[in-house]
PDB file of C-alpha atoms in Angstrom:
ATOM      1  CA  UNK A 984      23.411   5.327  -6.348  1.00  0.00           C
ATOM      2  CA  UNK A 985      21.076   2.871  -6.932  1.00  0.00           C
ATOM      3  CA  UNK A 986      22.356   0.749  -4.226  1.00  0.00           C
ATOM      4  CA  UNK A 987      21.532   3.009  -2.055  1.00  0.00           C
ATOM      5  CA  UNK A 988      18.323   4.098  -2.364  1.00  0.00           C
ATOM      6  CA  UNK A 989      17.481   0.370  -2.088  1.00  0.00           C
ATOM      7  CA  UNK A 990      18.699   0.577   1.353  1.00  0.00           C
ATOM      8  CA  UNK A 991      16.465   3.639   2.292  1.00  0.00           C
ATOM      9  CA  UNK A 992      13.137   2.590   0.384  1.00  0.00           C
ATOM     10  CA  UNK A 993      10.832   5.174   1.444  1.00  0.00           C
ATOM     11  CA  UNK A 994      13.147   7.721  -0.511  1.00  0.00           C
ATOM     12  CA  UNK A 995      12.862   5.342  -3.307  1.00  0.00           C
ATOM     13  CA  UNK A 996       9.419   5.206  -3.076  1.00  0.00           C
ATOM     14  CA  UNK A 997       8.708   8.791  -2.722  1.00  0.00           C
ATOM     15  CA  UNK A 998      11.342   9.919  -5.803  1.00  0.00           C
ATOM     16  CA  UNK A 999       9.806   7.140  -8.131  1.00  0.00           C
ATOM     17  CA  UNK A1000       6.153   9.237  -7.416  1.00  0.00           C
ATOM     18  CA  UNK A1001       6.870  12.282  -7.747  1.00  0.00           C
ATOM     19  CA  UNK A1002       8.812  11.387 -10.947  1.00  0.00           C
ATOM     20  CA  UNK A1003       5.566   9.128 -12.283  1.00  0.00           C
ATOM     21  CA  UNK A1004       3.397  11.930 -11.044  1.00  0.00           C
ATOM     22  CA  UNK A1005       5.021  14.909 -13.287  1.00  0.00           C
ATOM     23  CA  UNK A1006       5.182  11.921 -16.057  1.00  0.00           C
ATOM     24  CA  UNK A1007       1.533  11.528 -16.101  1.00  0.00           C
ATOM     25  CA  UNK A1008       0.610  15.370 -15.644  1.00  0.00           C
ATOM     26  CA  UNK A1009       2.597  15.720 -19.072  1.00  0.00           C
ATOM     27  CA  UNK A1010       1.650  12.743 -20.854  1.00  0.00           C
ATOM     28  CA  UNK A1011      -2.403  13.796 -19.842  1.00  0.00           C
ATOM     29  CA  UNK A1012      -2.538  17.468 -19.422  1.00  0.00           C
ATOM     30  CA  UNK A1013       0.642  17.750 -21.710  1.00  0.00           C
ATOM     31  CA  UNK A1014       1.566  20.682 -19.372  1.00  0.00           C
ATOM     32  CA  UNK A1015       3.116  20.440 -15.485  1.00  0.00           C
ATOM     33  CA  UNK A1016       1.080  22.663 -13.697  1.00  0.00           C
ATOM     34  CA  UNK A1017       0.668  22.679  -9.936  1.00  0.00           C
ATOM     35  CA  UNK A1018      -3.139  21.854  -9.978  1.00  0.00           C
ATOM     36  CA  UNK A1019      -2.490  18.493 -11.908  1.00  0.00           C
ATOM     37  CA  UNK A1020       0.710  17.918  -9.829  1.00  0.00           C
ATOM     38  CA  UNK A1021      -1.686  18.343  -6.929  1.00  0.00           C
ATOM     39  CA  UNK A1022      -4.277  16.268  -8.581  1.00  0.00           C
ATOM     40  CA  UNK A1023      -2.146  13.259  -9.346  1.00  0.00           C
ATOM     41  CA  UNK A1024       0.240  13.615  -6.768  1.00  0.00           C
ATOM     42  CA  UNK A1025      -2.758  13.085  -3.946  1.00  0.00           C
ATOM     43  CA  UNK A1026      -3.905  10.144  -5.999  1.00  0.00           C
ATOM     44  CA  UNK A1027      -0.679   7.946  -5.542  1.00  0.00           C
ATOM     45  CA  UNK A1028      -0.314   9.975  -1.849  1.00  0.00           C
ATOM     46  CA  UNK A1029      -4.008   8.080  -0.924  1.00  0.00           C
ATOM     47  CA  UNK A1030      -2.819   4.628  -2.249  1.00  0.00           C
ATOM     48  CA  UNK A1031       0.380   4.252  -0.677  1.00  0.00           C
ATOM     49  CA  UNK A1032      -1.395   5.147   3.080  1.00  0.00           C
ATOM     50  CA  UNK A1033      -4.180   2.560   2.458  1.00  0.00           C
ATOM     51  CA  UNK A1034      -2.101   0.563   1.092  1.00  0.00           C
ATOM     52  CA  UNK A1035       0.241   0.720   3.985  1.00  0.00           C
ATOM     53  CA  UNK A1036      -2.673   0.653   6.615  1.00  0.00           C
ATOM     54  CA  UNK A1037      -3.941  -2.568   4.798  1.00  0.00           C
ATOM     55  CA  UNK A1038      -1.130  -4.320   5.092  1.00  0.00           C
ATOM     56  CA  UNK A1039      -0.314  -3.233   8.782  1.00  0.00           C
ATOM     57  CA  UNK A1040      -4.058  -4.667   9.577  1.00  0.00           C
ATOM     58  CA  UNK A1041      -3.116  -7.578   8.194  1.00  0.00           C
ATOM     59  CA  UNK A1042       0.268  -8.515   9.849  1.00  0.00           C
ATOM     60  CA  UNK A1043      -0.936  -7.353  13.221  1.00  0.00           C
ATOM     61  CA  UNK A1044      -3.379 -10.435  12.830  1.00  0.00           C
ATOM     62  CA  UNK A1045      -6.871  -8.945  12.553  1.00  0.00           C
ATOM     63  CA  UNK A1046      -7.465 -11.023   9.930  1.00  0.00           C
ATOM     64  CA  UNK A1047      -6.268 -14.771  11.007  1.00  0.00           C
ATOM     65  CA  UNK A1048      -9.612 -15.689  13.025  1.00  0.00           C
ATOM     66  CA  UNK A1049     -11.296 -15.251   9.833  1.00  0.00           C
ATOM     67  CA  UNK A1050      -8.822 -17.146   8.128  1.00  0.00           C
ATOM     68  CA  UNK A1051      -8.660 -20.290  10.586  1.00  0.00           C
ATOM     69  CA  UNK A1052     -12.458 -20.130  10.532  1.00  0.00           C
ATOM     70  CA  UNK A1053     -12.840 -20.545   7.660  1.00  0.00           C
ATOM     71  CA  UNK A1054      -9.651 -23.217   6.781  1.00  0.00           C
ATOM     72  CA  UNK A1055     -11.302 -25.135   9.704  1.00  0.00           C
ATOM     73  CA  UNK A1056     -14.303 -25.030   8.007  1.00  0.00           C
ATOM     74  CA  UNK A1057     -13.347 -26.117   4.438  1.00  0.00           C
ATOM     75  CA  UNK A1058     -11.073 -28.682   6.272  1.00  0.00           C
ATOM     76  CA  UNK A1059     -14.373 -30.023   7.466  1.00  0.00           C
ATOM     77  CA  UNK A1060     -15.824 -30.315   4.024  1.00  0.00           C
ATOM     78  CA  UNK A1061     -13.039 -31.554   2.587  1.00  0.00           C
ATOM     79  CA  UNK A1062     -12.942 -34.522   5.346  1.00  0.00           C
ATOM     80  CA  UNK A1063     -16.887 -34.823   4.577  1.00  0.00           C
ATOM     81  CA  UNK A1064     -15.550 -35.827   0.640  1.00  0.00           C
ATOM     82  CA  UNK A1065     -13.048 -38.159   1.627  1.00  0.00           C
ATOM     83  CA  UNK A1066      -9.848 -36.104   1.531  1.00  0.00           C
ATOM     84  CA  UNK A1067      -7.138 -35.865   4.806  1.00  0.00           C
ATOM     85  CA  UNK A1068      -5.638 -32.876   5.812  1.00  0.00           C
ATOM     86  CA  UNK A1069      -2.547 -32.999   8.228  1.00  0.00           C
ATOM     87  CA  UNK A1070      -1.487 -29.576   7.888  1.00  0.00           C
ATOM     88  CA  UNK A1071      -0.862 -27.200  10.368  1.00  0.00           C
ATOM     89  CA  UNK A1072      -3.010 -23.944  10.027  1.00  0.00           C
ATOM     90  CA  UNK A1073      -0.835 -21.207   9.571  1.00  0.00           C
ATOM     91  CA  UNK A1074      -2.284 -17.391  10.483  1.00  0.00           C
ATOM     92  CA  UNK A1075      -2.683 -14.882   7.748  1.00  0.00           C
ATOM     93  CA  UNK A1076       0.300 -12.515   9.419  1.00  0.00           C
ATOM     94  CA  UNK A1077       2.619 -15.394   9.473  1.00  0.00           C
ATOM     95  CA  UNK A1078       1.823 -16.163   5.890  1.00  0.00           C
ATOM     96  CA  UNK A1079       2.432 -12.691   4.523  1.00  0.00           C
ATOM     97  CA  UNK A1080       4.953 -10.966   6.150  1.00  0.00           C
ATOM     98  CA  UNK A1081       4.865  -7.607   5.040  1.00  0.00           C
ATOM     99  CA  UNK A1082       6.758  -4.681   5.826  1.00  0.00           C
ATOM    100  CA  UNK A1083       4.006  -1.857   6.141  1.00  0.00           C
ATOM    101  CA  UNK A1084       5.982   1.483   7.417  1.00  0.00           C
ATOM    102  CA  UNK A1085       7.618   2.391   4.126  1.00  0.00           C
ATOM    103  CA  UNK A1086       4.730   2.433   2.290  1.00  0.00           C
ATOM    104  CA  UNK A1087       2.658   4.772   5.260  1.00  0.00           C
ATOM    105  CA  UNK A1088       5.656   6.931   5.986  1.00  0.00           C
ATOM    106  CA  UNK A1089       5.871   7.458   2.020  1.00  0.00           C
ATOM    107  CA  UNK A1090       2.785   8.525   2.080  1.00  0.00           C
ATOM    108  CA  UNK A1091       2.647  10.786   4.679  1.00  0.00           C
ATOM    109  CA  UNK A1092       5.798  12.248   3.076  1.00  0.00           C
ATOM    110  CA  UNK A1093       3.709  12.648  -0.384  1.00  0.00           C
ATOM    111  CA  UNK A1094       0.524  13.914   1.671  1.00  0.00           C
ATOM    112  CA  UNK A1095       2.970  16.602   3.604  1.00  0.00           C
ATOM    113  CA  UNK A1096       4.386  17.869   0.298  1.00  0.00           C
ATOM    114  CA  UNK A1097       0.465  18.023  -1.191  1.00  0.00           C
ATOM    115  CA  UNK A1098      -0.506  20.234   1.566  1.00  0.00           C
ATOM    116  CA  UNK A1099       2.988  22.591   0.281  1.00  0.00           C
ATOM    117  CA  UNK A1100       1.861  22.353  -2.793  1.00  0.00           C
ATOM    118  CA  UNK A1101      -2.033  23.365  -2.043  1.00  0.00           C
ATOM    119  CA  UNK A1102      -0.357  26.388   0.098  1.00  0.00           C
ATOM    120  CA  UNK A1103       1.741  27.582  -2.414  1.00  0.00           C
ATOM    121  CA  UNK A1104      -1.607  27.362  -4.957  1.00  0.00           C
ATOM    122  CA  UNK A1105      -3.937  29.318  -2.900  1.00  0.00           C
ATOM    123  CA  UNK A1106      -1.306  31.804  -2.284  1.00  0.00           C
TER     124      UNK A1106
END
């Protein structure tokens, strides 16, 4: 079983939260109740979207002519003291290749079933 849900992560990702979340709400509020589900659960929902937004800014390239600037520039400085540099400047996207859609698609999962969860409270 385990197996699979490493080949489907965002199911991993979103079972492993809302097991943590109901974790915490007992171990803090030593109760589950919806409002600190809702509480908690929005928490991880919020990390795993900017999380996933970061790191899909990051390997579209937004980032590598900041990074080449400023490699070209401490190349410079570097030549200035006395030391070579041969190296090829590799861009920031190329360097970390990460996958981004699990971790926004588990969050909008998490966000969809806060906004159940709020319904079902103010019901």
């Amino acid at each position: 079983m385990i197996a699979q849900l490493r080949k489907h992560p965002i199911i991993m990702i979103v079972s492993t939260t809302l097991l943590l979340t109901a974790l915490i709400s007992l171990l803090i509020y030593e109760q589950v109740a919806l409002l600190h589900f809702i509480n908690i659960s929005f928490y991880f929902s919020s990390a795993c979207i900017t999380l996933g937004l970061l790191f899909m800014i990051v390997s579209n390239g937004f980032f590598d002519g900041f990074t080449h600037g400023f490699r070209v520039l401490f190349r410079r400085n570097s030549r200035e003291r006395g030391f070579d540099d041969n190296t090829e400047i590799i861009p920031l996207s190329q360097l970390m290749p990460i996958p981004h859609s699990p971790l926004l698609y588990s969050g909008l999962i998490l966000l969809i079933i806060n906004l159940i969860c709020l319904f079902f409270y103010y019901q």
